[in-house]
Tab-separated table of C-alpha atoms and ligand atoms in Angstrom:
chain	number	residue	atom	x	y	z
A	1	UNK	CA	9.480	18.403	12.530
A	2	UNK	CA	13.327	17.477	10.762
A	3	UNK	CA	14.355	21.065	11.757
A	4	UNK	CA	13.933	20.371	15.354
A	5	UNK	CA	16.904	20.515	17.363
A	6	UNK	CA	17.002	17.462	20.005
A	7	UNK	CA	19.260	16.457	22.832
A	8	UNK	CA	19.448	13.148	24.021
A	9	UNK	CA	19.085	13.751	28.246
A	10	UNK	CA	20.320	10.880	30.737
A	11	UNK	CA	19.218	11.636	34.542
A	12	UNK	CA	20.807	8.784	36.962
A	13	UNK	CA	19.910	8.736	40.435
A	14	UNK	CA	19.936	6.544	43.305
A	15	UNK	CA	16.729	5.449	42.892
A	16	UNK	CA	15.913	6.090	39.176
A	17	UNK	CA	17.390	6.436	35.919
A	18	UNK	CA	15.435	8.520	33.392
A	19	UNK	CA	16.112	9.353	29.859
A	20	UNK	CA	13.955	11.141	27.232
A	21	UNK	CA	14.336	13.468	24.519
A	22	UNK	CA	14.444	17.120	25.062
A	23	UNK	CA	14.342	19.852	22.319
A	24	UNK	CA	16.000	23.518	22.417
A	25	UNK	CA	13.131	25.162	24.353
A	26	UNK	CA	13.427	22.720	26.784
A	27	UNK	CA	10.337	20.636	26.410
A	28	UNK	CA	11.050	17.091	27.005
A	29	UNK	CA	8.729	15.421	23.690
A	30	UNK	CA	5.574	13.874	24.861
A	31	UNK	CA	6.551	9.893	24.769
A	32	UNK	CA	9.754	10.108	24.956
A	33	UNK	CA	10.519	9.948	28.585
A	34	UNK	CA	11.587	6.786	30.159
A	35	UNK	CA	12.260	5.349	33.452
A	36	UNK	CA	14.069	2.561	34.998
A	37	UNK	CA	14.945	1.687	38.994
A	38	UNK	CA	18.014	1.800	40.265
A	39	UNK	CA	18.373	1.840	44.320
A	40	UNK	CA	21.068	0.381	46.584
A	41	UNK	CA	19.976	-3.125	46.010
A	42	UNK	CA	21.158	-3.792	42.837
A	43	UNK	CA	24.390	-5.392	40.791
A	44	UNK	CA	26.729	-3.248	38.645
A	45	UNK	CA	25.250	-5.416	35.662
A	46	UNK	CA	21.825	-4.551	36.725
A	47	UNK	CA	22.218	-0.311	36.624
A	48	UNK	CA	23.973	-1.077	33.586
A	49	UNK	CA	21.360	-2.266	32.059
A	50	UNK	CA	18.754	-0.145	33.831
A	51	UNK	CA	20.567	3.076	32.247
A	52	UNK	CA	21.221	1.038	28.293
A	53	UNK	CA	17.801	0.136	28.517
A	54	UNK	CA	16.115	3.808	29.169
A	55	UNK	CA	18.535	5.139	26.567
A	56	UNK	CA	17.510	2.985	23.561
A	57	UNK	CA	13.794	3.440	24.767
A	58	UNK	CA	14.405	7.122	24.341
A	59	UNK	CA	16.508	6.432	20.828
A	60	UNK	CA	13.443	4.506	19.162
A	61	UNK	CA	11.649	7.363	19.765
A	62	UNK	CA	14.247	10.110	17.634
A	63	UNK	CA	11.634	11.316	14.628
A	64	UNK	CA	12.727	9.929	11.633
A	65	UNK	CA	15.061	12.498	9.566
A	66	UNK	CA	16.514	14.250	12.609
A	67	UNK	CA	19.893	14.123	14.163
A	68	UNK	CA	20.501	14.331	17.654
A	69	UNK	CA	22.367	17.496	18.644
A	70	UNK	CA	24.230	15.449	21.836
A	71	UNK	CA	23.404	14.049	24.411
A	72	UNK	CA	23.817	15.195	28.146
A	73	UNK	CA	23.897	13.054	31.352
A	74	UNK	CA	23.475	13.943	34.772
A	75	UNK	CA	24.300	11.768	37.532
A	76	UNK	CA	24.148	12.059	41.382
A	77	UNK	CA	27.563	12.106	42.932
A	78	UNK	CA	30.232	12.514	44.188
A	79	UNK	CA	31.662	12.392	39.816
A	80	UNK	CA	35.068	12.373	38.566
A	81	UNK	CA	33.611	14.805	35.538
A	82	UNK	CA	37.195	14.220	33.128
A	83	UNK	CA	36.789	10.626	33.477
A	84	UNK	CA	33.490	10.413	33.046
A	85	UNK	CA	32.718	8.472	36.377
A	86	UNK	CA	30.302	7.936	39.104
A	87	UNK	CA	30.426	7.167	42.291
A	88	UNK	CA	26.952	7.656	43.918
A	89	UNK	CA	26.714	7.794	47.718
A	90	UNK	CA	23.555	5.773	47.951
A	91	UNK	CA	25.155	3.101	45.050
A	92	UNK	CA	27.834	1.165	46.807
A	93	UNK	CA	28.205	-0.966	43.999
A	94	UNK	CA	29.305	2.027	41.817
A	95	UNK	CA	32.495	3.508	42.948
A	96	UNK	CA	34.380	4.855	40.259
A	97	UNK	CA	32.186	3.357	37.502
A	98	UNK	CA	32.324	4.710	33.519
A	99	UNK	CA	29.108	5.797	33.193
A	100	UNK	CA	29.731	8.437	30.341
A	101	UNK	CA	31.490	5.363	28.811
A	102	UNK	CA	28.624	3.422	28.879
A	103	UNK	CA	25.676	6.159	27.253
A	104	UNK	CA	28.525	6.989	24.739
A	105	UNK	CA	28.450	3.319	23.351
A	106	UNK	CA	25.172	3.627	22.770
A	107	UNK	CA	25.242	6.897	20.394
A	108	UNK	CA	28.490	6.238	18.765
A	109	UNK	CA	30.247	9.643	17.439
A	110	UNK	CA	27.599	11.761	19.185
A	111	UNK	CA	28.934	14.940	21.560
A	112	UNK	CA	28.033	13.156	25.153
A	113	UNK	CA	28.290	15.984	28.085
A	114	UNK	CA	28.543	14.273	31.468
A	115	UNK	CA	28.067	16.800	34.938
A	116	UNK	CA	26.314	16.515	38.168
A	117	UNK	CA	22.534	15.827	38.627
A	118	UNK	CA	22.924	19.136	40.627
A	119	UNK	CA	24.538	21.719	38.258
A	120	UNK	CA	22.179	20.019	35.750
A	121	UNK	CA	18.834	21.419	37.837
A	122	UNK	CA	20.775	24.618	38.719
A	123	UNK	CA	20.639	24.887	34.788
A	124	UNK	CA	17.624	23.994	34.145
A	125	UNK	CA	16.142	26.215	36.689
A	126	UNK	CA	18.379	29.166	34.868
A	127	UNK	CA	17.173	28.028	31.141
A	128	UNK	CA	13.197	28.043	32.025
A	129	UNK	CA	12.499	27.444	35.458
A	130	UNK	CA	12.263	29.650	38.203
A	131	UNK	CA	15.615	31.198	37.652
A	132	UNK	CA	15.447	32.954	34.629
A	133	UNK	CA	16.533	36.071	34.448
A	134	UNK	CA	19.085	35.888	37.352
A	135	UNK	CA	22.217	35.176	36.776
A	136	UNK	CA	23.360	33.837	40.465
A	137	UNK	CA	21.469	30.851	40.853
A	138	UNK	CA	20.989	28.186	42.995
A	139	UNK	CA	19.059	24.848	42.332
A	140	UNK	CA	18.117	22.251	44.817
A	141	UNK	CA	16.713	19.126	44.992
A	142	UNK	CA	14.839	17.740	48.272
A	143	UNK	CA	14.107	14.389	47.925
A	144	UNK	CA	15.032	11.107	49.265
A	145	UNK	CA	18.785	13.204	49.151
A	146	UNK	CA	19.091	16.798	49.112
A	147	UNK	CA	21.405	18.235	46.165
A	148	UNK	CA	22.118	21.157	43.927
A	149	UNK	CA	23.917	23.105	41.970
A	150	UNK	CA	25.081	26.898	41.835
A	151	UNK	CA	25.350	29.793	38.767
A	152	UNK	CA	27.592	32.678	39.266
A	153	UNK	CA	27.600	35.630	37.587
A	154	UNK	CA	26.001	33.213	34.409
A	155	UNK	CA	28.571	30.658	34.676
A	156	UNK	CA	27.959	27.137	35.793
A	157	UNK	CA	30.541	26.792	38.810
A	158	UNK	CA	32.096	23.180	38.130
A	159	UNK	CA	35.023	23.169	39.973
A	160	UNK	CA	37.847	20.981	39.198
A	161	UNK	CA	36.290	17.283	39.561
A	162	UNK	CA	32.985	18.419	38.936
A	163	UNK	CA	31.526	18.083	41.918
A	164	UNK	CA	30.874	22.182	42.884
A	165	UNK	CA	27.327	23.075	44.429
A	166	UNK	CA	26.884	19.623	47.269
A	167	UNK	CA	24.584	21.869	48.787
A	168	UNK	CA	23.560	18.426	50.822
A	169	UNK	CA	27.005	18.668	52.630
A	170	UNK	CA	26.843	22.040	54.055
A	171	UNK	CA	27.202	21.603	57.755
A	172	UNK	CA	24.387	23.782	59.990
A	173	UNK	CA	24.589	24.598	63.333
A	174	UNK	CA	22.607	23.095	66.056
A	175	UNK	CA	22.389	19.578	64.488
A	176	UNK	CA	24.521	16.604	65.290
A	177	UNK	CA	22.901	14.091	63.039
A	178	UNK	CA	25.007	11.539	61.005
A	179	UNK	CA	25.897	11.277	57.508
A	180	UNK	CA	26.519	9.179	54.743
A	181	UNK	CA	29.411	11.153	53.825
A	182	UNK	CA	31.210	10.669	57.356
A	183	UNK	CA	30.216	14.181	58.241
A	184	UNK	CA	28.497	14.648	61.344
A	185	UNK	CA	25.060	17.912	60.776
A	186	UNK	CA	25.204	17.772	56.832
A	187	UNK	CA	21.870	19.495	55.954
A	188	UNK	CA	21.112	15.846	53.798
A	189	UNK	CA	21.141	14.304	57.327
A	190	UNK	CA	18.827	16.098	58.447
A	191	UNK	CA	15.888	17.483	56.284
A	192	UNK	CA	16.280	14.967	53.298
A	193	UNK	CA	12.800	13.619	53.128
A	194	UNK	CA	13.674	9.674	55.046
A	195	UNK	CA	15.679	11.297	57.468
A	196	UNK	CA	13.424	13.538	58.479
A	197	UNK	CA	10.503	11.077	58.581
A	198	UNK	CA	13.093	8.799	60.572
A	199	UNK	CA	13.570	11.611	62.857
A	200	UNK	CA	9.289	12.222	63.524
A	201	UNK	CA	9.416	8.161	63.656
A	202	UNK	CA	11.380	9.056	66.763
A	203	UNK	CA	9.302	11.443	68.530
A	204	UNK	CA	6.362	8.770	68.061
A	205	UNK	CA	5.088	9.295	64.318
A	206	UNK	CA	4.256	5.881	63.000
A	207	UNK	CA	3.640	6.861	59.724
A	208	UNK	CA	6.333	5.620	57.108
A	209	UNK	CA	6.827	7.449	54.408
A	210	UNK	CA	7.236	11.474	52.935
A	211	UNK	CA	3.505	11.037	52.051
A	212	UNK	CA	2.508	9.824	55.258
A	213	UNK	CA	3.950	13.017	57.053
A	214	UNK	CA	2.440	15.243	54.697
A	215	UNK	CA	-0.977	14.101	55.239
A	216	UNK	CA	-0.246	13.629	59.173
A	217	UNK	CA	1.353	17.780	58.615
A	218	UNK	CA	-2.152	18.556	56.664
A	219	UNK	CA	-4.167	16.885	59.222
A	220	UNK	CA	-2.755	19.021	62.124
A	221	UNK	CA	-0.506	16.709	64.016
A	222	UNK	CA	2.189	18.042	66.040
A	223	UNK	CA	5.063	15.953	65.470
A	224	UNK	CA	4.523	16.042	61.831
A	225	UNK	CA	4.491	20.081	62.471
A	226	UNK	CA	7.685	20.116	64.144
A	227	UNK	CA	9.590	17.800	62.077
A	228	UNK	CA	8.525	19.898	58.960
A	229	UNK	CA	9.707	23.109	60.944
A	230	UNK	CA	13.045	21.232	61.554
A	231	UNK	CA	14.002	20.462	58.290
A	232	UNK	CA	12.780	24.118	57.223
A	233	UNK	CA	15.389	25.314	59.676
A	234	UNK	CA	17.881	23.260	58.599
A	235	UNK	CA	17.432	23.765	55.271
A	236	UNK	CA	17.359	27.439	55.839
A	237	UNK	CA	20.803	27.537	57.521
A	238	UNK	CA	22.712	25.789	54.285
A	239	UNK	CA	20.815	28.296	52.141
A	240	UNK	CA	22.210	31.251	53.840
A	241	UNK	CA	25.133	29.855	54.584
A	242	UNK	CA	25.752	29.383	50.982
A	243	UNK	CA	24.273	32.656	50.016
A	244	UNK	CA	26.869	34.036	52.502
A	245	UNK	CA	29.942	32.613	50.789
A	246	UNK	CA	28.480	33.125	46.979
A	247	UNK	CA	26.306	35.893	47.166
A	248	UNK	CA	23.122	34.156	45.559
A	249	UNK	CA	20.285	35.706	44.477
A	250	UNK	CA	17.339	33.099	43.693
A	251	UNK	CA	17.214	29.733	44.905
A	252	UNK	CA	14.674	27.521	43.376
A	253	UNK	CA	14.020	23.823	45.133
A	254	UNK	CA	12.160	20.938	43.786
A	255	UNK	CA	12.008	17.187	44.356
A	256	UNK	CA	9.030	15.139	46.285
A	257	UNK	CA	10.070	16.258	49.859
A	258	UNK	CA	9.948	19.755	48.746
A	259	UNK	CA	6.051	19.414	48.292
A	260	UNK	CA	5.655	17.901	51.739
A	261	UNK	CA	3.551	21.907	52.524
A	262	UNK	CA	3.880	24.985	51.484
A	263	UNK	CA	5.070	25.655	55.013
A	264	UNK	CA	7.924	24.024	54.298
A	265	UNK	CA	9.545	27.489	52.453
A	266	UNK	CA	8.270	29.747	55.327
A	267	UNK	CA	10.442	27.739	57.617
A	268	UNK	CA	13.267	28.251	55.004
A	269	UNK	CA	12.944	31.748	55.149
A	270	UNK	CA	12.490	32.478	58.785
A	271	UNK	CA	15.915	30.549	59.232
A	272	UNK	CA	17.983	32.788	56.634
A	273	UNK	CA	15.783	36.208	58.218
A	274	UNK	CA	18.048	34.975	61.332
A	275	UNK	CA	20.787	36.502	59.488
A	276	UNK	CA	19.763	40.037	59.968
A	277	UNK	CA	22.695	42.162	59.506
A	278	UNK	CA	23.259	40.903	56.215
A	279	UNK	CA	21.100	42.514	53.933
A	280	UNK	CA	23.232	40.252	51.277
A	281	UNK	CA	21.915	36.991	52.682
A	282	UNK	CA	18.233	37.905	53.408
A	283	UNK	CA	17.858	39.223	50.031
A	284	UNK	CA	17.774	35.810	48.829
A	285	UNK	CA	14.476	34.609	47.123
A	286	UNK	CA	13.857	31.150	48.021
A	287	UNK	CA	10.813	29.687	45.483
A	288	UNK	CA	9.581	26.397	44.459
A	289	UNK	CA	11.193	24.900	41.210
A	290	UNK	CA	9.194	25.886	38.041
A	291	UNK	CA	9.743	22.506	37.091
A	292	UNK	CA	7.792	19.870	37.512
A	293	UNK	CA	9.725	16.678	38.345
A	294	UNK	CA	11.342	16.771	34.569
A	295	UNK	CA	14.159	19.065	35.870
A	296	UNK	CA	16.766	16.927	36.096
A	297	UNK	CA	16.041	15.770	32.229
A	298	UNK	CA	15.726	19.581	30.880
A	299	UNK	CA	18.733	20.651	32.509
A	300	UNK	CA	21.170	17.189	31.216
A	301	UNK	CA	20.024	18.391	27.762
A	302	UNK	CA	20.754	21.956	29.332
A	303	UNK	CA	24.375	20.723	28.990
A	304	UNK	CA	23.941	20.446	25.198
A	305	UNK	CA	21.458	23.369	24.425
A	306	UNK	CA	22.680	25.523	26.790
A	307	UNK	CA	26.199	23.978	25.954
A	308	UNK	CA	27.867	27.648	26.739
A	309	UNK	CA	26.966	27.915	30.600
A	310	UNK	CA	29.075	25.140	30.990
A	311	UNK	CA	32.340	25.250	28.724
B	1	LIG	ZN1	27.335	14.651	54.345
């Protein structure tokens, strides 16, 4: 047990915060995973707390004799990763905040990493997901956002504020839906699991939630068909748009919306087969995370077992 190497992982979303214990094979250690919510509703002081109070969950849990090897954190963005902070687009409250800062008070003198919730499942997809064994890698996350993160050539692509791989932003033709961002056709617009229930509530559906459309989409009804095929589409586009400019090789997505049908990923890959004269972009392999829904966790300890990737 005392020669197990642990990292300390921090996941902090819009509508969660997470934090558990992860060891170097990337198995997050059976009651050691906690969870707090977050969403738009709340005070500063409140995801403060929220995030202090998952981390010392996951601290009471540290076997005793063993010595955490870090801890990693990975946080939706838009980050400033030198500073340490976060400014998430669904989490008004937090613009600019030290959130780094605030997980490093509570494991004084221990190696903190800080990145992007979407590099972080790019790596943990690379480490023991669905991406091992390729070394240009994209992870994605469809959920009630759509994000991600890219590997080149084995290296974590960062850029200089940390913010590489906001897949969610890619613009695809066809679409004129708002975003968040101020951008008008960002893919997260579009085919993030709300929006695209919003857009079947539209066309008639009076269902309410991701759920609801998967069991309209399972029972045969039509809007619930076409919505699914729209956000394939969509979601298809930004994939090959990005495998255009980088040259990727596997993309793996998770979160809940991604399990809306299987159907989802043939939509996905008719859209990028569109792209027929590039034998570069259809190549792509588009697969369903090998995750589970601890993905985000495994890859912020990624950032202290897999510490290399992103140096
Ligand atoms: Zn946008």
């Amino acid at each position: 047990m005392t020669d197990r190497t642990l990292a300390l992982a921090v996941d902090f979303g819009g509508t969660k915060v997470e934090a558990g214990l992860v060891d170097s094979d990337g198995v997050v250690l059976e009651g050691t995973r906690f969870r707090n919510p977050t969403g738009g509703a709340s005070t500063s002081e409140q995801l403060a707390e929220a995030v202090r109070g998952v981390v010392r969950s996951a601290l009471a849990t540290v076997p005793a004799g063993v010595t955490l090897a870090g801890a990693g954190i990975g946080s939706a963005g838009p980050i400033d990763v030198d500073n340490g902070l976060v400014s998430p687009l669904n989490l008004p409250v937090w613009r600019g905040f030290a959130l780094r800062e605030l997980v490093q008070a509570e494991v004084p003198g221990l190696h903190v990493e800080f990145r992007m919730d979407g590099l972080c499942i790019a790596l943990a997809e690379h480490w023991v997901g669905a991406g091992r064994g390729y070394d240009n890698v994209m992870g994605m996350i469809v959920s009630t956002g759509i994000g991600g993160g890219v590997i080149l050539q084995g290296r974590a692509v960062q850029g200089p504020t940390g913010n590489a791989g906001h897949i969610g932003h890619v613009e695809v033709g066809g679409f004129d839906d708002t975003c968040n961002c101020g951008g008008v056709g960002c893919v997260e617009g579009i085919a993030s699991g709300p929006k695209t229930v919003a857009w079947a509530q539209r066309q008639g559906f009076t269902g309410s939630t991701g759920e609801d459309l998967a069991a309209a989409y399972a029972a045969g009804d039509p809007i619930a068909a076409a919505a699914v095929e729209r956000s394939g589409r969509a979601i298809g586009q930004a994939i090959a748009s990005a495998t255009a400019l980088d040259d990727i090789e596997l993309v793996a997505i998770g979160g809940g919306f991604s399990r809306v049908t299987p159907d989802l990923f043939d939509h996905i890959r008719l859209a990028i087969a569109k792209r027929a004269q590039f034998g570069f972009v259809t190549k792509v392999i588009v697969v369903p995370s090998a995750l589970s829904d601890a993905g985000p966790l495994i890859g912020a300890a990624a950032l202290i077992h897999r510490n290399e990737l992103v140096r």
